[in-house]
Coordinates of C-alpha atoms and ligand atoms in Angstrom, one line a residue:
M1 CA 16.8 109.8 1.6
E2 CA 18.0 106.2 1.8
K3 CA 15.3 105.2 -0.7
V4 CA 16.6 107.3 -3.6
L5 CA 20.1 106.4 -2.7
N6 CA 19.5 102.6 -2.6
R7 CA 17.6 102.8 -5.9
F8 CA 20.5 104.8 -7.5
L9 CA 23.1 102.3 -6.2
N10 CA 21.1 99.5 -7.7
Y11 CA 20.6 101.2 -11.1
V12 CA 24.3 101.9 -11.6
S13 CA 25.1 98.2 -11.4
F14 CA 23.4 97.8 -14.8
D15 CA 25.8 98.3 -17.7
T16 CA 23.7 100.5 -20.1
Q17 CA 26.4 102.2 -22.2
S18 CA 24.9 103.1 -25.6
D19 CA 26.7 102.6 -28.9
S20 CA 26.1 104.7 -32.0
K21 CA 27.5 102.0 -34.3
T22 CA 25.0 99.1 -33.8
G23 CA 22.2 100.8 -35.7
L24 CA 19.7 99.1 -33.3
T25 CA 17.2 100.6 -30.9
P26 CA 18.0 100.3 -28.1
S27 CA 21.5 100.3 -29.3
T28 CA 22.8 97.9 -26.7
P29 CA 21.1 94.9 -25.0
G30 CA 22.0 96.1 -21.5
Q31 CA 19.5 98.9 -21.9
A32 CA 16.7 96.4 -22.7
T33 CA 17.6 94.4 -19.6
F34 CA 17.5 97.6 -17.5
A35 CA 14.1 98.5 -19.1
R36 CA 12.6 95.2 -18.0
K37 CA 13.9 95.6 -14.5
L38 CA 12.4 99.1 -14.3
S39 CA 9.1 98.0 -15.6
E40 CA 8.9 95.3 -12.9
E41 CA 9.8 97.8 -10.3
L42 CA 7.2 100.3 -11.5
K43 CA 4.5 97.6 -11.3
A44 CA 5.6 96.7 -7.8
I45 CA 5.2 100.3 -6.6
G46 CA 1.7 100.4 -7.9
L47 CA 1.9 102.3 -11.2
S48 CA -0.5 101.3 -14.0
E49 CA -0.2 101.1 -17.8
V50 CA 3.4 99.9 -17.4
E51 CA 4.8 99.0 -20.8
V52 CA 8.1 98.5 -22.6
D53 CA 7.7 99.0 -26.3
N54 CA 9.7 97.3 -29.0
N55 CA 12.3 100.1 -29.0
G56 CA 12.9 99.8 -25.3
Y57 CA 11.0 102.8 -24.1
V58 CA 9.4 102.3 -20.7
M59 CA 6.2 104.2 -20.1
A60 CA 3.9 104.1 -17.0
T61 CA 1.1 106.1 -15.4
L62 CA 0.4 107.2 -11.8
P63 CA -3.4 107.7 -12.0
A64 CA -5.0 110.9 -10.7
N65 CA -6.4 110.7 -7.1
T66 CA -8.8 113.5 -7.6
T67 CA -11.6 114.3 -10.0
Q68 CA -10.5 117.9 -10.4
E69 CA -9.8 118.9 -14.0
H70 CA -6.0 119.1 -14.7
P71 CA -3.4 118.9 -17.3
V72 CA -1.2 115.8 -17.6
V73 CA 2.4 116.3 -16.6
G74 CA 5.2 113.9 -17.7
F75 CA 8.7 113.1 -16.3
I76 CA 11.4 111.7 -18.5
A77 CA 14.9 110.4 -17.9
H78 CA 17.3 108.3 -20.0
M79 CA 18.6 104.8 -19.3
D80 CA 21.8 104.8 -21.2
T81 CA 25.2 106.1 -20.2
S82 CA 27.8 107.8 -22.3
P83 CA 29.9 105.9 -24.8
D84 CA 32.8 108.3 -23.8
F85 CA 33.7 106.3 -20.7
S86 CA 33.2 102.8 -19.4
G87 CA 30.0 102.2 -17.5
K88 CA 30.6 98.5 -16.8
N89 CA 31.3 97.1 -13.3
V90 CA 30.6 100.5 -11.7
H91 CA 31.6 100.3 -8.0
P92 CA 30.0 103.3 -6.4
R93 CA 31.0 104.4 -2.9
V94 CA 29.2 106.7 -0.5
V95 CA 31.3 109.3 1.3
R96 CA 29.3 110.2 4.3
S97 CA 29.4 113.7 5.8
Y98 CA 32.0 115.0 3.4
T99 CA 34.7 117.1 5.1
G100 CA 36.0 119.1 2.2
E101 CA 39.2 117.0 1.8
E102 CA 40.5 115.2 -1.2
I103 CA 38.7 112.0 -1.9
T104 CA 40.8 109.0 -2.8
L105 CA 38.8 107.3 -5.6
N106 CA 41.3 104.6 -6.3
E107 CA 44.3 103.9 -4.0
T108 CA 46.1 101.5 -6.4
E109 CA 45.9 103.9 -9.3
N110 CA 46.3 107.0 -7.1
I111 CA 43.1 108.7 -8.5
L112 CA 41.9 111.6 -6.4
L113 CA 38.9 113.8 -6.6
K114 CA 40.3 117.1 -5.4
P115 CA 38.5 120.4 -4.4
S116 CA 41.5 122.2 -6.0
E117 CA 40.4 120.8 -9.3
F118 CA 36.7 120.7 -8.7
P119 CA 35.9 123.5 -6.3
E120 CA 32.2 122.8 -6.4
L121 CA 32.9 119.9 -4.1
L122 CA 33.1 122.4 -1.2
N123 CA 29.5 123.3 -1.7
Y124 CA 28.6 119.9 -0.3
K125 CA 30.5 119.9 3.0
G126 CA 28.6 117.8 5.5
Q127 CA 26.6 116.0 2.8
D128 CA 26.9 112.5 1.5
L129 CA 28.5 112.1 -1.9
V130 CA 28.3 109.1 -4.2
V131 CA 31.6 108.7 -6.1
T132 CA 33.2 106.2 -8.4
D133 CA 36.2 103.9 -7.8
G134 CA 38.1 105.9 -10.5
T135 CA 37.9 103.2 -13.2
T136 CA 34.4 104.0 -14.6
L137 CA 31.9 106.8 -14.9
L138 CA 29.2 106.8 -12.2
G139 CA 26.0 107.0 -14.3
A140 CA 24.3 109.7 -12.3
D141 CA 23.7 110.9 -15.9
D142 CA 21.0 109.8 -15.9
K143 CA 20.3 107.1 -13.4
A144 CA 20.0 109.8 -10.7
G145 CA 17.1 111.1 -12.8
I146 CA 15.4 107.7 -13.0
A147 CA 15.9 107.1 -9.3
E148 CA 14.4 110.5 -8.5
I149 CA 11.4 110.0 -10.7
V150 CA 10.7 106.4 -9.4
T151 CA 11.1 107.5 -5.7
A152 CA 8.8 110.5 -6.2
M153 CA 6.1 108.2 -7.8
E154 CA 6.5 105.8 -4.9
H155 CA 6.1 108.6 -2.5
L156 CA 2.9 109.9 -4.1
S157 CA 1.5 106.4 -4.4
N158 CA 2.1 105.7 -0.7
N159 CA 0.7 109.1 0.4
P160 CA -2.8 109.4 -1.1
K161 CA -3.4 112.6 1.0
I162 CA -1.2 114.4 -1.5
K163 CA -3.7 115.2 -4.3
H164 CA -2.4 115.0 -7.8
G165 CA -3.5 114.6 -11.4
K166 CA -2.6 111.9 -13.9
I167 CA 1.2 111.6 -14.2
R168 CA 3.0 110.0 -17.0
I169 CA 6.7 108.8 -16.9
C170 CA 9.0 107.6 -19.6
F171 CA 12.5 106.2 -19.6
T172 CA 14.2 106.4 -22.9
P173 CA 17.2 104.6 -24.5
D174 CA 20.1 106.1 -26.4
E175 CA 20.0 109.7 -25.4
E176 CA 23.8 109.9 -25.3
I177 CA 24.0 109.0 -29.0
G178 CA 21.4 111.7 -29.8
Q179 CA 18.6 109.2 -30.6
G180 CA 16.5 109.4 -27.4
A181 CA 13.7 111.2 -29.1
D182 CA 13.8 109.3 -32.3
C183 CA 11.2 106.7 -31.4
F184 CA 9.5 108.6 -28.6
D185 CA 5.7 108.2 -29.2
V186 CA 4.5 111.6 -28.1
A187 CA 0.8 110.7 -28.8
R188 CA 1.0 107.5 -26.7
F189 CA 2.7 109.4 -23.9
G190 CA -0.2 111.7 -23.8
A191 CA 1.1 114.4 -21.5
D192 CA 0.4 118.1 -22.0
F193 CA 4.0 119.0 -21.0
A194 CA 6.9 117.2 -19.4
Y195 CA 10.3 117.7 -17.8
T196 CA 13.5 115.8 -18.4
M197 CA 15.3 115.0 -15.2
D198 CA 18.7 115.2 -16.8
G199 CA 20.4 118.4 -15.7
G200 CA 23.5 118.9 -13.5
E201 CA 23.9 120.6 -10.1
I202 CA 21.1 121.3 -7.7
G203 CA 18.8 124.1 -8.8
E204 CA 19.5 124.0 -12.5
L205 CA 16.5 124.7 -14.7
E206 CA 17.0 124.9 -18.5
F207 CA 14.6 125.8 -21.3
E208 CA 17.0 127.2 -23.9
N209 CA 19.5 125.3 -26.0
F210 CA 21.5 125.8 -29.2
N211 CA 20.1 125.7 -32.7
A212 CA 22.4 123.1 -34.4
A213 CA 23.4 122.1 -37.8
T214 CA 26.2 120.1 -39.4
A215 CA 28.0 121.1 -42.6
T216 CA 30.2 119.1 -44.9
I217 CA 32.3 121.0 -47.4
T218 CA 34.0 119.1 -50.2
F219 CA 36.9 120.6 -52.2
N220 CA 37.9 119.0 -55.5
G221 CA 41.5 119.5 -56.6
R222 CA 43.5 118.4 -59.5
N223 CA 46.5 116.2 -58.9
V224 CA 49.5 116.4 -61.3
H225 CA 53.0 115.2 -60.9
P226 CA 54.6 117.9 -58.8
G227 CA 57.5 118.3 -61.3
Y228 CA 55.0 119.2 -64.0
A229 CA 52.4 120.9 -61.9
Y230 CA 53.1 124.5 -63.0
R231 CA 49.7 126.2 -63.5
K232 CA 48.0 122.8 -63.6
M233 CA 47.8 121.4 -60.1
K234 CA 44.9 122.4 -57.8
N235 CA 45.7 121.3 -54.2
A236 CA 42.3 120.6 -52.5
M237 CA 43.9 120.7 -49.1
R238 CA 45.3 124.2 -49.6
I239 CA 42.0 125.4 -50.9
A240 CA 40.3 123.9 -47.8
T241 CA 42.7 125.7 -45.5
S242 CA 42.0 129.0 -47.2
F243 CA 38.3 128.4 -46.6
I244 CA 39.0 127.7 -42.9
A245 CA 41.0 131.0 -42.7
M246 CA 38.0 132.9 -44.1
L247 CA 35.8 132.0 -41.1
P248 CA 36.0 134.4 -38.1
R249 CA 38.9 133.2 -36.0
H250 CA 37.3 133.7 -32.7
E251 CA 33.9 132.2 -33.3
T252 CA 35.0 128.8 -32.1
P253 CA 34.0 126.7 -29.0
E254 CA 37.2 127.6 -27.3
H255 CA 36.6 131.3 -27.7
S256 CA 32.9 131.5 -26.9
K257 CA 30.6 131.2 -23.8
D258 CA 27.1 132.0 -22.5
Y259 CA 24.9 133.0 -25.4
E260 CA 27.7 133.1 -28.0
G261 CA 27.5 130.8 -31.0
F262 CA 30.3 129.3 -33.1
Y263 CA 31.6 127.4 -36.1
H264 CA 33.4 124.2 -35.0
L265 CA 35.7 122.3 -37.4
T266 CA 35.4 118.7 -36.2
A267 CA 37.4 116.9 -38.9
I268 CA 39.6 117.3 -41.9
N269 CA 40.1 114.4 -44.3
G270 CA 41.9 114.8 -47.6
D271 CA 44.7 114.8 -50.1
V272 CA 45.6 116.9 -53.2
E273 CA 42.7 115.5 -55.2
K274 CA 39.9 115.8 -52.7
T275 CA 39.5 117.3 -49.2
E276 CA 36.5 117.2 -46.9
L277 CA 35.8 119.5 -43.9
N278 CA 33.2 118.7 -41.3
Y279 CA 31.8 121.5 -39.2
I280 CA 29.1 121.9 -36.6
I281 CA 27.3 125.2 -36.4
R282 CA 25.7 126.4 -33.2
D283 CA 23.8 129.5 -32.1
F284 CA 21.0 130.4 -29.7
K285 CA 19.3 133.0 -31.8
R286 CA 17.5 131.5 -34.8
D287 CA 18.3 134.4 -37.1
R288 CA 22.0 134.4 -36.2
F289 CA 22.0 130.6 -36.7
E290 CA 20.5 131.1 -40.2
D291 CA 23.1 133.8 -40.9
R292 CA 25.9 131.4 -40.0
K293 CA 24.6 128.9 -42.5
K294 CA 24.3 131.6 -45.2
E295 CA 27.9 132.7 -44.4
M296 CA 29.1 129.1 -45.1
V297 CA 27.3 129.1 -48.5
H298 CA 28.7 132.5 -49.3
L299 CA 32.3 131.4 -48.6
V300 CA 31.8 128.3 -50.8
N301 CA 30.7 130.6 -53.6
K302 CA 33.7 132.8 -53.0
T303 CA 35.9 129.8 -53.2
N304 CA 34.3 128.7 -56.5
A305 CA 34.7 132.3 -57.9
E306 CA 38.4 132.1 -57.1
F307 CA 39.3 128.5 -58.0
G308 CA 36.7 127.7 -60.6
E309 CA 33.1 126.5 -60.6
G310 CA 32.7 123.1 -59.0
T311 CA 35.8 123.4 -56.8
A312 CA 33.8 123.5 -53.6
S313 CA 30.4 122.2 -52.6
I314 CA 28.5 122.2 -49.3
E315 CA 25.9 120.0 -47.6
M316 CA 24.2 121.2 -44.5
K317 CA 21.7 119.4 -42.2
D318 CA 19.8 120.9 -39.3
Q319 CA 20.1 118.8 -36.2
Y320 CA 17.9 120.5 -33.6
Y321 CA 16.5 123.9 -32.6
N322 CA 16.4 126.0 -29.5
M323 CA 13.4 124.8 -27.5
R324 CA 12.9 128.4 -26.2
E325 CA 10.7 129.0 -29.2
K326 CA 8.3 126.2 -28.1
I327 CA 8.5 127.0 -24.4
E328 CA 7.9 130.7 -24.5
P329 CA 4.1 130.3 -25.4
V330 CA 3.9 128.0 -22.3
M331 CA 6.2 129.8 -19.9
H332 CA 3.9 128.8 -17.0
I333 CA 5.5 125.3 -17.1
V334 CA 8.9 127.0 -16.3
E335 CA 7.3 129.0 -13.6
L336 CA 5.8 125.8 -12.2
A337 CA 9.2 124.3 -11.8
Q338 CA 10.7 127.5 -10.4
K339 CA 7.9 127.7 -7.7
A340 CA 8.3 124.0 -6.9
M341 CA 12.1 124.6 -6.3
Q342 CA 11.3 127.7 -4.1
A343 CA 8.9 125.6 -2.1
C344 CA 11.6 123.0 -1.5
D345 CA 14.3 125.7 -0.6
V346 CA 16.2 125.0 -3.7
P347 CA 17.8 128.2 -5.2
C348 CA 16.8 128.1 -8.9
K349 CA 19.5 128.7 -11.6
I350 CA 18.2 129.2 -15.1
V351 CA 21.0 128.6 -17.5
P352 CA 21.2 128.1 -21.3
I353 CA 22.3 124.6 -22.5
R354 CA 25.3 124.9 -24.8
G355 CA 24.2 121.7 -26.5
G356 CA 21.0 119.9 -27.1
T357 CA 18.7 117.7 -25.0
D358 CA 16.0 115.2 -25.8
G359 CA 13.7 117.8 -24.4
S360 CA 14.5 120.2 -27.3
R361 CA 13.6 117.6 -29.9
L362 CA 10.5 116.6 -27.9
S363 CA 9.4 120.2 -27.7
Y364 CA 9.4 120.4 -31.5
M365 CA 7.5 117.1 -31.6
G366 CA 4.7 118.8 -29.6
L367 CA 5.7 118.0 -26.1
P368 CA 7.2 121.1 -24.4
T369 CA 9.9 119.7 -22.2
P370 CA 12.3 121.9 -20.0
N371 CA 15.1 120.2 -18.2
I372 CA 15.5 120.0 -14.4
F373 CA 18.6 119.2 -12.3
T374 CA 19.5 115.7 -11.2
G375 CA 22.2 116.9 -8.8
G376 CA 25.1 115.2 -10.5
H377 CA 28.5 116.7 -11.5
N378 CA 31.3 115.9 -13.9
F379 CA 29.2 113.7 -16.2
H380 CA 30.8 111.2 -18.7
G381 CA 33.9 110.5 -16.7
R382 CA 35.6 109.0 -13.6
F383 CA 35.2 112.2 -11.6
E384 CA 31.4 112.0 -11.8
F385 CA 29.7 112.4 -8.4
V386 CA 26.3 113.1 -7.0
P387 CA 25.3 114.4 -3.5
V388 CA 22.5 112.3 -2.0
Q389 CA 20.9 115.4 -0.6
S390 CA 20.6 116.9 -4.1
M391 CA 18.9 113.7 -5.3
Q392 CA 16.5 113.9 -2.4
K393 CA 15.7 117.6 -3.3
A394 CA 15.0 116.5 -6.9
V395 CA 12.5 114.0 -5.5
E396 CA 10.8 116.7 -3.5
V397 CA 10.7 119.1 -6.5
I398 CA 9.0 116.4 -8.6
V399 CA 6.4 115.8 -5.9
K400 CA 5.8 119.5 -5.6
I401 CA 5.4 119.9 -9.4
C402 CA 2.8 117.1 -9.4
E403 CA 0.9 118.7 -6.6
N404 CA 0.9 122.1 -8.1
T405 CA 0.0 121.0 -11.6
L406 CA -3.5 120.7 -10.2
N407 CA -3.6 124.5 -9.9
L408 CA -2.9 125.0 -13.6
P409 CA -5.7 125.5 -16.1
N410 CA -6.5 122.4 -18.0
G411 CA -5.2 121.9 -21.5
Ligands
ZN501 ZN1 22.0 112.9 -19.6

């Protein structure tokens, strides 16, 4: 257990925050530094075909130690941390044998991690928790995933008695800014299927996520001196608010959960002459997702019928789709993960992701990729923590999946 912990503590010392504004891949130099460090470590533990490509993707192979025919399984985690919160000078602390009390993260600033606010803490009484010093995020998202994959590969490489097929691993940059799959070379990776180690609490297994699109609606008004505006002025802002009011009031993120979708107004910018609304559209079911987009177009047409042709226009762009469509034909890879968790005494919780993952993009790029827990909680902020025991279980689950992949039919 100390192995995965020490690795994790080492990894979080690298500042790998991504930044959507640089236009580079990787978006920040810290990720390239971390990629080089990881590639050296992978060589040192005996992996082959270790390479860092020009975009900072780290790939490596643990060769098969059997001649038995088998599919190739892959494991993927991301190197960057969220731009939402500082990931520089992370000072992790290990709380040994957690008692269930409040944890003082930072005495000077009086920052406490409290079970009254985060009741899930109580699930980990007696375990060892890695926490922050209250001034940064921790980076368990997703350095816990990387530490788990590397530790599992090391374990397999040191224990040749455990038979396994060829295993591919990849560490990607810029997942947090939605670009982790952009330059992922699926052909070069060469796996039949893969898992991202990027989920939350122990036991999580995910193979469903939102279908997602963005919509920008532009309203053109006509500005006239307000004193002479009678029957002449068209106020783009007021037309925009009437559009907002036509959408179902309760189909918003704050009113929906589980498998419910929504329209989410993310920004309004405008004046009398011109107003722009930015929306994101989300739904699990593809037909309901398409209906939501049609409804938007329908309301734009209604607006034009009322205020004159050319008043409103819409631009929509699909972002990603529910991976379920691509996973259903290969459900045995979900069952493989479920069985591995069972074998490791980890109760499996299948939950839909109310967002996207790199795995959803990869699944549509030809690499079916469900998502497995890392063990972490409260990602993207100062209250992030990860139980060491959960990380160790993730290592065991990876090892088990590698072992059991041998029993799957090839191809
Ligand atoms: Zn993540």
